[in-house]
Amino acid sequence: MDGAMQHLTDQLKQFRDERDWAQFHNPKDLALALSIEANELLEAYLWKSSEQADPAKVKEELADVFAFALLLADHYDFDVSEIVLDKMAQNAAKYPVAKAKGTAKKYTEL
Amino acid sequence: MDGAMQHLTDQLKQFRDERDWAQFHNPKDLALALSIEANELLEAYLWKSSEQADPAKVKEELADVFAFALLLADHYDFDVSEIVLDKMAQNAAKYPVAKAKGTAKKYTEL
Amino acid sequence: MDGAMQHLTDQLKQFRDERDWAQFHNPKDLALALSIEANELLEAYLWKSSEQADPAKVKEELADVFAFALLLADHYDFDVSEIVLDKMAQNAAKYPVAKAKGTAKKYTEL
Amino acid sequence: MDGAMQHLTDQLKQFRDERDWAQFHNPKDLALALSIEANELLEAYLWKSSEQADPAKVKEELADVFAFALLLADHYDFDVSEIVLDKMAQNAAKYPVAKAKGTAKKYTEL
């Protein structure tokens, strides 16, 4: 992992270890935490348009999403850049520009 | 944002723009997409222990989580390192080591 | 819809209308609310075994899940019993007893 | 529980027991399943307005939400009508008509 992302992960693990929390951080519960935080983020938009959401709340909840996503990636020794670029390559095959341009359809409907 | 994370975001935006998808990527729908991907990740653990989850599935779904989280951060011009470190500082106040060590309780119950 | 479920839905709509909330309750936002409540329920189990979850919290969050699910069903004029029984018939075809007995595999892997 | 809801729950349990699935259906995993289904429902609205969502997909995913919610309620011996009415009474105190009318604000902001 590159410098800044590795540094961030190291800080998150230090925070965790100072509190002796590694015992709770199994991957299944990290995935639960990630879904819970993604839904606290979603709550920033509930009953609202995008513009009405409070950026300060979005910022806090998105930070939590990144924190648990980085801890989960670290558990599996995934390099974030690598897994995202791999997935983009897969998606490029599922969503060729010629078919996917300008449509929000799922690849199964293209 | 640091080099590698900015580079990743740039690649995601290029992928999006080649397909003319910015029109669909309002923050509210990006937050929906993030929750949906976090739940596809959760499905890797459904009816299973952490060890029984397929790392290849985890890898793919976690990549999607990062992709939408990075696009959302970019929309608000958030620096990922900065927002995560800011949130960690807040959490350090909510979860002081002396009280939080070794317990999974929420800060409201400490 | 049968008596008790219809009665419950009527009470929920009365609660909503007394507060003039129908204007916010479009189906997309009801679906967001449902996911958010399902994740507040999930939080009852975070970092815990099933047995360690607080039934009082489960009860409250599950009630919210039912409330938004019933309002969404009402929006589309779905009869809850009918749609659940229809889906069970579909699932019976996807998960024939002979193949699915005793395994948690998804139908795509059976 | 009233007639129709109890009948539905009984059918769901029979389906489960014919497949010997009770061993997987601990409350924590049922809560995961509920969140996953709520997000498959959410996907019906992704990149779309409420009106653009396919009612047939909504119907199927909402049925799955009810199925897991009913199984979870049954696990705790909750009466659905009772828990929803109890929660409505709590919400009536949090959201008094005089304060909550016509606003989508959370009770913490009223």
Short mmCIF file of C-alpha atoms in Angstrom, two decimals:
data_model
loop_
_atom_site.label_atom_id
_atom_site.label_comp_id
_atom_site.label_asym_id
_atom_site.label_seq_id
_atom_site.Cartn_x
_atom_site.Cartn_y
_atom_site.Cartn_z
CA MET A 1 0.00 0.00 0.00
CA ASP A 2 1.22 3.49 -0.71
CA GLY A 3 2.56 5.85 1.94
CA ALA A 4 -0.51 7.81 3.01
CA MET A 5 -2.96 4.91 3.01
CA GLN A 6 -0.52 2.70 4.93
CA HIS A 7 0.09 5.52 7.40
CA LEU A 8 -3.66 5.91 7.95
CA THR A 9 -4.07 2.16 8.50
CA ASP A 10 -1.18 2.19 10.98
CA GLN A 11 -2.84 4.99 12.94
CA LEU A 12 -6.15 3.10 13.01
CA LYS A 13 -4.42 -0.04 14.28
CA GLN A 14 -2.58 1.91 16.94
CA PHE A 15 -5.89 3.42 18.11
CA ARG A 16 -7.40 -0.08 18.17
CA ASP A 17 -4.49 -1.68 19.99
CA GLU A 18 -4.26 1.02 22.68
CA ARG A 19 -7.86 0.03 23.53
CA ASP A 20 -7.26 -3.71 23.18
CA TRP A 21 -10.00 -3.95 20.58
CA ALA A 22 -8.37 -6.41 18.15
CA GLN A 23 -10.27 -9.17 20.02
CA PHE A 24 -13.58 -7.73 18.70
CA HIS A 25 -12.36 -6.88 15.19
CA ASN A 26 -12.93 -10.17 13.40
CA PRO A 27 -13.74 -9.68 9.69
CA LYS A 28 -17.44 -10.52 10.06
CA ASP A 29 -17.97 -7.85 12.71
CA LEU A 30 -15.83 -5.36 10.75
CA ALA A 31 -18.18 -5.95 7.80
CA LEU A 32 -21.18 -5.34 10.09
CA ALA A 33 -19.57 -2.11 11.33
CA LEU A 34 -18.96 -1.00 7.74
CA SER A 35 -22.61 -1.55 6.79
CA ILE A 36 -23.78 0.25 9.95
CA GLU A 37 -21.56 3.26 9.21
CA ALA A 38 -22.64 3.30 5.55
CA ASN A 39 -26.21 3.54 6.83
CA GLU A 40 -25.41 6.34 9.27
CA LEU A 41 -24.05 8.10 6.19
CA LEU A 42 -27.26 7.28 4.32
CA GLU A 43 -29.21 8.90 7.13
CA ALA A 44 -27.61 12.23 6.18
CA TYR A 45 -29.70 12.07 3.00
CA LEU A 46 -32.95 10.65 4.42
CA TRP A 47 -36.10 12.60 3.43
CA LYS A 48 -33.79 15.07 1.66
CA SER A 49 -32.26 16.00 -1.65
CA SER A 50 -28.49 15.67 -2.02
CA GLU A 51 -28.11 19.41 -1.56
CA GLN A 52 -29.96 19.42 1.76
CA ALA A 53 -27.59 16.95 3.42
CA ASP A 54 -25.25 18.41 6.03
CA PRO A 55 -21.65 18.09 4.73
CA ALA A 56 -20.34 17.98 8.31
CA LYS A 57 -22.40 14.85 9.04
CA VAL A 58 -21.41 13.32 5.68
CA LYS A 59 -17.76 13.97 6.52
CA GLU A 60 -17.94 12.22 9.89
CA GLU A 61 -19.82 9.16 8.68
CA LEU A 62 -17.72 8.79 5.55
CA ALA A 63 -14.62 8.88 7.77
CA ASP A 64 -16.04 5.93 9.74
CA VAL A 65 -16.70 4.06 6.51
CA PHE A 66 -13.07 4.51 5.43
CA ALA A 67 -11.81 3.49 8.88
CA PHE A 68 -13.59 0.12 8.89
CA ALA A 69 -12.89 -0.48 5.19
CA LEU A 70 -9.15 0.11 5.79
CA LEU A 71 -9.13 -2.19 8.85
CA LEU A 72 -10.87 -4.91 6.86
CA ALA A 73 -8.45 -4.50 3.93
CA ASP A 74 -5.56 -4.71 6.39
CA HIS A 75 -6.93 -7.92 7.90
CA TYR A 76 -6.73 -9.61 4.50
CA ASP A 77 -3.49 -7.88 3.52
CA PHE A 78 -5.24 -6.33 0.54
CA ASP A 79 -3.56 -3.41 -1.20
CA VAL A 80 -6.41 -0.93 -1.68
CA SER A 81 -5.10 0.51 -4.95
CA GLU A 82 -4.60 -2.94 -6.36
CA ILE A 83 -8.05 -4.32 -5.49
CA VAL A 84 -9.83 -1.21 -6.78
CA LEU A 85 -7.88 -1.24 -10.05
CA ASP A 86 -8.55 -4.99 -10.45
CA LYS A 87 -12.28 -4.40 -9.94
CA MET A 88 -12.26 -1.53 -12.44
CA ALA A 89 -10.73 -3.84 -15.02
CA GLN A 90 -13.54 -6.36 -14.38
CA ASN A 91 -16.13 -3.60 -14.59
CA ALA A 92 -14.67 -2.33 -17.84
CA ALA A 93 -15.48 -5.74 -19.34
CA LYS A 94 -18.99 -5.79 -17.83
CA TYR A 95 -19.70 -2.20 -18.85
CA PRO A 96 -18.05 -1.57 -22.24
CA VAL A 97 -18.22 2.13 -23.15
CA ALA A 98 -20.15 1.41 -26.34
CA LYS A 99 -22.99 -0.24 -24.43
CA ALA A 100 -22.92 1.53 -21.07
CA LYS A 101 -22.51 5.14 -22.15
CA GLY A 102 -25.20 7.38 -20.72
CA THR A 103 -27.28 4.59 -19.17
CA ALA A 104 -27.60 3.57 -15.51
CA LYS A 105 -28.70 0.03 -16.40
CA LYS A 106 -27.08 -2.89 -14.61
CA TYR A 107 -24.74 -4.99 -16.77
CA THR A 108 -27.25 -7.84 -16.66
CA GLU A 109 -29.71 -5.60 -18.54
CA LEU A 110 -27.36 -4.05 -21.11
CA MET B 1 -5.01 13.96 -0.98
CA ASP B 2 -1.81 11.97 -1.27
CA GLY B 3 -0.46 10.56 -4.50
CA ALA B 4 -1.88 7.03 -4.61
CA MET B 5 -5.35 7.90 -3.30
CA GLN B 6 -5.64 10.84 -5.70
CA HIS B 7 -4.47 8.65 -8.56
CA LEU B 8 -7.12 6.05 -7.70
CA THR B 9 -9.82 8.72 -7.57
CA ASP B 10 -8.68 10.09 -10.93
CA GLN B 11 -8.95 6.62 -12.47
CA LEU B 12 -12.46 6.16 -11.04
CA LYS B 13 -13.55 9.52 -12.45
CA GLN B 14 -12.10 8.72 -15.84
CA PHE B 15 -14.00 5.41 -15.86
CA ARG B 16 -17.17 7.30 -14.90
CA ASP B 17 -16.71 10.06 -17.48
CA GLU B 18 -15.96 7.70 -20.36
CA ARG B 19 -19.44 6.25 -19.66
CA ASP B 20 -21.08 9.64 -19.10
CA TRP B 21 -22.20 8.53 -15.65
CA ALA B 22 -21.60 11.77 -13.70
CA GLN B 23 -25.27 12.60 -14.35
CA PHE B 24 -26.30 9.66 -12.09
CA HIS B 25 -23.61 10.18 -9.44
CA ASN B 26 -25.30 12.67 -7.14
CA PRO B 27 -24.19 12.27 -3.51
CA LYS B 28 -27.46 10.70 -2.34
CA ASP B 29 -27.26 7.92 -4.92
CA LEU B 30 -23.54 7.46 -4.25
CA ALA B 31 -24.45 6.92 -0.58
CA LEU B 32 -27.09 4.37 -1.64
CA ALA B 33 -24.49 2.60 -3.79
CA LEU B 34 -22.06 2.54 -0.87
CA SER B 35 -24.65 0.93 1.44
CA ILE B 36 -25.60 -1.60 -1.25
CA GLU B 37 -21.96 -2.59 -1.80
CA ALA B 38 -21.33 -2.79 1.97
CA ASN B 39 -24.22 -5.25 2.10
CA GLU B 40 -22.90 -7.33 -0.80
CA LEU B 41 -19.73 -7.53 1.28
CA LEU B 42 -21.81 -8.53 4.32
CA GLU B 43 -23.31 -11.34 2.26
CA ALA B 44 -19.84 -12.91 2.09
CA TYR B 45 -20.25 -13.62 5.84
CA LEU B 46 -23.94 -14.59 5.93
CA TRP B 47 -24.66 -17.89 7.76
CA LYS B 48 -20.89 -18.25 8.20
CA SER B 49 -18.00 -17.65 10.54
CA SER B 50 -15.36 -15.12 9.51
CA GLU B 51 -13.04 -17.93 8.45
CA GLN B 52 -15.62 -19.47 6.10
CA ALA B 53 -16.00 -16.30 4.01
CA ASP B 54 -14.45 -16.43 0.55
CA PRO B 55 -11.58 -13.88 0.43
CA ALA B 56 -12.04 -13.47 -3.34
CA LYS B 57 -15.64 -12.29 -2.81
CA VAL B 58 -14.58 -10.05 0.10
CA LYS B 59 -11.91 -8.52 -2.13
CA GLU B 60 -14.34 -7.67 -4.93
CA GLU B 61 -17.03 -6.20 -2.73
CA LEU B 62 -14.57 -4.24 -0.59
CA ALA B 63 -13.14 -2.78 -3.81
CA ASP B 64 -16.63 -1.51 -4.71
CA VAL B 65 -16.99 0.01 -1.24
CA PHE B 66 -13.73 1.93 -1.69
CA ALA B 67 -14.73 3.04 -5.19
CA PHE B 68 -17.98 4.68 -4.09
CA ALA B 69 -16.45 6.04 -0.88
CA LEU B 70 -13.67 7.70 -2.92
CA LEU B 71 -16.15 9.16 -5.43
CA LEU B 72 -18.25 10.56 -2.60
CA ALA B 73 -15.20 12.04 -0.87
CA ASP B 74 -14.17 13.59 -4.19
CA HIS B 75 -17.61 15.14 -4.64
CA TYR B 76 -17.19 17.04 -1.37
CA ASP B 77 -13.49 17.71 -1.92
CA PHE B 78 -12.71 15.82 1.27
CA ASP B 79 -9.13 14.72 1.87
CA VAL B 80 -9.53 11.11 3.06
CA SER B 81 -6.51 11.16 5.38
CA GLU B 82 -7.67 14.40 6.94
CA ILE B 83 -11.27 13.35 7.60
CA VAL B 84 -10.22 9.97 9.05
CA LEU B 85 -7.64 11.56 11.34
CA ASP B 86 -10.17 14.22 12.43
CA LYS B 87 -12.68 11.48 13.29
CA MET B 88 -10.03 9.52 15.19
CA ALA B 89 -9.34 12.61 17.29
CA GLN B 90 -13.06 12.87 18.09
CA ASN B 91 -13.22 9.16 18.89
CA ALA B 92 -10.20 9.44 21.17
CA ALA B 93 -12.24 11.88 23.29
CA LYS B 94 -15.34 9.64 23.23
CA TYR B 95 -13.35 6.49 23.96
CA PRO B 96 -10.52 7.40 26.36
CA VAL B 97 -8.13 4.47 26.80
CA ALA B 98 -8.73 4.33 30.54
CA LYS B 99 -12.46 3.71 30.07
CA ALA B 100 -12.61 1.90 26.73
CA LYS B 101 -9.78 -0.60 27.12
CA GLY B 102 -10.92 -4.15 26.52
CA THR B 103 -14.62 -3.36 26.23
CA ALA B 104 -16.81 -3.19 23.11
CA LYS B 105 -19.36 -0.90 24.79
CA LYS B 106 -20.61 2.14 22.93
CA TYR B 107 -19.37 5.47 24.30
CA THR B 108 -22.89 6.24 25.51
CA GLU B 109 -22.62 3.25 27.86
CA LEU B 110 -19.07 3.73 29.15
CA MET C 1 -54.55 -7.63 3.78
CA ASP C 2 -55.84 -9.41 6.86
CA GLY C 3 -57.35 -7.65 9.83
CA ALA C 4 -54.39 -7.13 12.17
CA MET C 5 -51.87 -6.17 9.50
CA GLN C 6 -54.30 -3.74 7.89
CA HIS C 7 -55.13 -2.27 11.29
CA LEU C 8 -51.40 -1.75 11.99
CA THR C 9 -50.92 -0.07 8.61
CA ASP C 10 -53.89 2.19 9.26
CA GLN C 11 -52.41 3.25 12.62
CA LEU C 12 -49.05 4.00 10.96
CA LYS C 13 -50.74 6.11 8.28
CA GLN C 14 -52.75 8.01 10.86
CA PHE C 15 -49.53 8.75 12.81
CA ARG C 16 -47.92 9.92 9.56
CA ASP C 17 -50.87 12.06 8.46
CA GLU C 18 -51.29 13.77 11.84
CA ARG C 19 -47.71 15.00 11.30
CA ASP C 20 -48.17 15.81 7.60
CA TRP C 21 -45.31 13.48 6.72
CA ALA C 22 -46.75 11.87 3.56
CA GLN C 23 -44.85 14.54 1.59
CA PHE C 24 -41.53 12.97 2.71
CA HIS C 25 -42.62 9.32 2.38
CA ASN C 26 -41.87 8.64 -1.26
CA PRO C 27 -40.93 4.98 -1.88
CA LYS C 28 -37.21 5.71 -2.41
CA ASP C 29 -36.88 7.42 0.96
CA LEU C 30 -39.01 4.73 2.65
CA ALA C 31 -36.53 2.17 1.28
CA LEU C 32 -33.65 4.26 2.68
CA ALA C 33 -35.41 4.40 6.06
CA LEU C 34 -35.89 0.63 6.00
CA SER C 35 -32.19 0.01 5.34
CA ILE C 36 -31.22 2.50 8.06
CA GLU C 37 -33.49 0.81 10.62
CA ALA C 38 -32.26 -2.66 9.59
CA ASN C 39 -28.76 -1.40 10.35
CA GLU C 40 -29.75 0.03 13.73
CA LEU C 41 -31.03 -3.47 14.42
CA LEU C 42 -27.72 -4.91 13.19
CA GLU C 43 -25.93 -2.66 15.67
CA ALA C 44 -27.61 -4.63 18.49
CA TYR C 45 -25.36 -7.54 17.44
CA LEU C 46 -22.14 -5.66 16.66
CA TRP C 47 -19.00 -7.09 18.36
CA LYS C 48 -21.32 -9.61 20.08
CA SER C 49 -22.75 -13.09 19.88
CA SER C 50 -26.48 -13.45 19.30
CA GLU C 51 -26.99 -14.17 22.99
CA GLN C 52 -25.28 -10.96 24.08
CA ALA C 53 -27.65 -8.70 22.13
CA ASP C 54 -30.14 -6.72 24.23
CA PRO C 55 -33.67 -7.98 23.37
CA ALA C 56 -35.14 -4.57 24.30
CA LYS C 57 -33.00 -2.88 21.63
CA VAL C 58 -33.80 -5.63 19.10
CA LYS C 59 -37.51 -5.14 19.82
CA GLU C 60 -37.41 -1.39 19.19
CA GLU C 61 -35.38 -1.55 15.99
CA LEU C 62 -37.35 -4.48 14.60
CA ALA C 63 -40.54 -2.49 15.23
CA ASP C 64 -39.11 0.33 13.09
CA VAL C 65 -38.26 -2.16 10.34
CA PHE C 66 -41.86 -3.43 10.30
CA ALA C 67 -43.24 0.12 10.32
CA PHE C 68 -41.35 1.22 7.20
CA ALA C 69 -41.88 -2.13 5.47
CA LEU C 70 -45.65 -1.86 6.05
CA LEU C 71 -45.74 1.74 4.78
CA LEU C 72 -43.83 0.74 1.66
CA ALA C 73 -46.13 -2.25 1.06
CA ASP C 74 -49.11 0.07 1.49
CA HIS C 75 -47.70 2.53 -1.06
CA TYR C 76 -47.70 -0.20 -3.71
CA ASP C 77 -50.96 -1.76 -2.50
CA PHE C 78 -49.13 -5.02 -1.85
CA ASP C 79 -50.83 -7.61 0.33
CA VAL C 80 -48.04 -8.74 2.67
CA SER C 81 -49.25 -12.33 2.99
CA GLU C 82 -49.58 -12.64 -0.76
CA ILE C 83 -46.13 -11.28 -1.65
CA VAL C 84 -44.40 -13.40 1.01
CA LEU C 85 -46.19 -16.57 -0.11
CA ASP C 86 -45.39 -15.77 -3.77
CA LYS C 87 -41.70 -15.36 -2.91
CA MET C 88 -41.72 -18.61 -0.92
CA ALA C 89 -43.07 -20.41 -3.98
CA GLN C 90 -40.21 -18.95 -6.06
CA ASN C 91 -37.69 -19.91 -3.40
CA ALA C 92 -39.05 -23.44 -3.23
CA ALA C 93 -38.07 -23.79 -6.90
CA LYS C 94 -34.62 -22.25 -6.33
CA TYR C 95 -33.99 -24.28 -3.20
CA PRO C 96 -35.52 -27.75 -3.70
CA VAL C 97 -35.42 -29.74 -0.45
CA ALA C 98 -33.34 -32.51 -2.02
CA LYS C 99 -30.52 -30.09 -2.89
CA ALA C 100 -30.80 -27.44 -0.19
CA LYS C 101 -31.29 -29.59 2.90
CA GLY C 102 -28.72 -28.82 5.59
CA THR C 103 -26.63 -26.44 3.49
CA ALA C 104 -26.43 -22.64 3.65
CA LYS C 105 -25.20 -22.36 0.05
CA LYS C 106 -26.79 -19.82 -2.25
CA TYR C 107 -28.96 -21.30 -5.01
CA THR C 108 -26.37 -20.24 -7.59
CA GLU C 109 -23.90 -22.63 -5.92
CA LEU C 110 -26.19 -25.62 -5.33
CA MET D 1 -49.94 -12.69 16.97
CA ASP D 2 -53.05 -12.43 14.86
CA GLY D 3 -54.22 -15.11 12.48
CA ALA D 4 -52.67 -14.09 9.16
CA MET D 5 -49.30 -13.02 10.54
CA GLN D 6 -49.00 -16.18 12.62
CA HIS D 7 -49.98 -18.28 9.62
CA LEU D 8 -47.29 -16.58 7.52
CA THR D 9 -44.67 -17.19 10.21
CA ASP D 10 -45.71 -20.83 10.44
CA GLN D 11 -45.28 -21.23 6.68
CA LEU D 12 -41.81 -19.63 6.83
CA LYS D 13 -40.77 -21.96 9.64
CA GLN D 14 -42.06 -25.00 7.79
CA PHE D 15 -40.05 -23.94 4.70
CA ARG D 16 -36.98 -23.50 6.93
CA ASP D 17 -37.41 -26.81 8.75
CA GLU D 18 -37.97 -28.86 5.60
CA ARG D 19 -34.49 -27.66 4.58
CA ASP D 20 -32.97 -28.09 8.04
CA TRP D 21 -31.96 -24.43 8.10
CA ALA D 22 -32.75 -23.59 11.73
CA GLN D 23 -29.07 -24.35 12.48
CA PHE D 24 -28.05 -21.27 10.42
CA HIS D 25 -30.86 -18.99 11.59
CA ASN D 26 -29.35 -17.51 14.74
CA PRO D 27 -30.61 -13.97 15.44
CA LYS D 28 -27.34 -12.28 14.44
CA ASP D 29 -27.35 -13.89 10.99
CA LEU D 30 -31.09 -13.23 10.59
CA ALA D 31 -30.31 -9.54 11.25
CA LEU D 32 -27.55 -9.69 8.60
CA ALA D 33 -29.99 -11.27 6.15
CA LEU D 34 -32.54 -8.55 6.87
CA SER D 35 -30.01 -5.79 6.16
CA ILE D 36 -28.87 -7.54 2.98
CA GLU D 37 -32.45 -7.87 1.72
CA ALA D 38 -33.24 -4.24 2.65
CA ASN D 39 -30.28 -3.29 0.46
CA GLU D 40 -31.40 -5.44 -2.45
CA LEU D 41 -34.65 -3.50 -2.14
CA LEU D 42 -32.67 -0.24 -2.08
CA GLU D 43 -31.00 -1.29 -5.32
CA ALA D 44 -34.42 -1.08 -7.01
CA TYR D 45 -34.15 2.71 -6.52
CA LEU D 46 -30.43 3.21 -7.27
CA TRP D 47 -29.68 5.99 -9.82
CA LYS D 48 -33.45 6.39 -10.18
CA SER D 49 -36.46 8.36 -9.03
CA SER D 50 -39.12 6.52 -7.04
CA GLU D 51 -41.30 6.31 -10.13
CA GLN D 52 -38.58 4.61 -12.20
CA ALA D 53 -38.22 1.67 -9.81
CA ASP D 54 -39.62 -1.65 -11.05
CA PRO D 55 -42.56 -2.62 -8.78
CA ALA D 56 -41.94 -6.32 -9.52
CA LYS D 57 -38.42 -6.07 -8.09
CA VAL D 58 -39.67 -4.02 -5.12
CA LYS D 59 -42.28 -6.69 -4.45
CA GLU D 60 -39.77 -9.54 -4.40
CA GLU D 61 -37.22 -7.81 -2.21
CA LEU D 62 -39.82 -6.45 0.20
CA ALA D 63 -41.16 -10.00 0.56
CA ASP D 64 -37.68 -11.14 1.63
CA VAL D 65 -37.51 -8.29 4.15
CA PHE D 66 -40.81 -9.40 5.70
CA ALA D 67 -39.71 -13.04 5.73
CA PHE D 68 -36.54 -12.40 7.76
CA ALA D 69 -38.25 -9.81 9.98
CA LEU D 70 -40.99 -12.33 10.82
CA LEU D 71 -38.46 -15.09 11.54
CA LEU D 72 -36.51 -12.76 13.82
CA ALA D 73 -39.69 -11.66 15.64
CA ASP D 74 -40.62 -15.32 16.06
CA HIS D 75 -37.21 -16.12 17.54
CA TYR D 76 -37.81 -13.59 20.33
CA ASP D 77 -41.52 -14.44 20.64
CA PHE D 78 -42.38 -10.85 19.78
CA ASP D 79 -45.94 -10.06 18.76
CA VAL D 80 -45.50 -7.81 15.71
CA SER D 81 -48.60 -5.70 16.33
CA GLU D 82 -47.60 -5.17 19.94
CA ILE D 83 -44.01 -4.11 19.27
CA VAL D 84 -45.02 -1.74 16.47
CA LEU D 85 -47.76 -0.14 18.58
CA ASP D 86 -45.34 0.18 21.54
CA LYS D 87 -42.80 1.92 19.31
CA MET D 88 -45.46 4.24 17.90
CA ALA D 89 -46.34 5.28 21.45
CA GLN D 90 -42.64 6.07 22.09
CA ASN D 91 -42.42 7.98 18.82
CA ALA D 92 -45.54 9.97 19.65
CA ALA D 93 -43.68 11.30 22.69
CA LYS D 94 -40.50 12.03 20.68
CA TYR D 95 -42.43 13.61 17.82
CA PRO D 96 -45.39 15.53 19.30
CA VAL D 97 -47.72 16.77 16.55
CA ALA D 98 -47.26 20.40 17.57
CA LYS D 99 -43.50 20.24 16.99
CA ALA D 100 -43.15 17.62 14.28
CA LYS D 101 -45.92 18.65 11.89
CA GLY D 102 -44.65 19.22 8.37
CA THR D 103 -40.96 18.81 9.20
CA ALA D 104 -38.63 15.88 8.50
CA LYS D 105 -36.23 16.85 11.28
CA LYS D 106 -34.98 14.18 13.67
CA TYR D 107 -36.39 14.43 17.21
CA THR D 108 -32.95 15.46 18.46
CA GLU D 109 -33.24 18.60 16.32
CA LEU D 110 -36.86 19.56 17.01
#
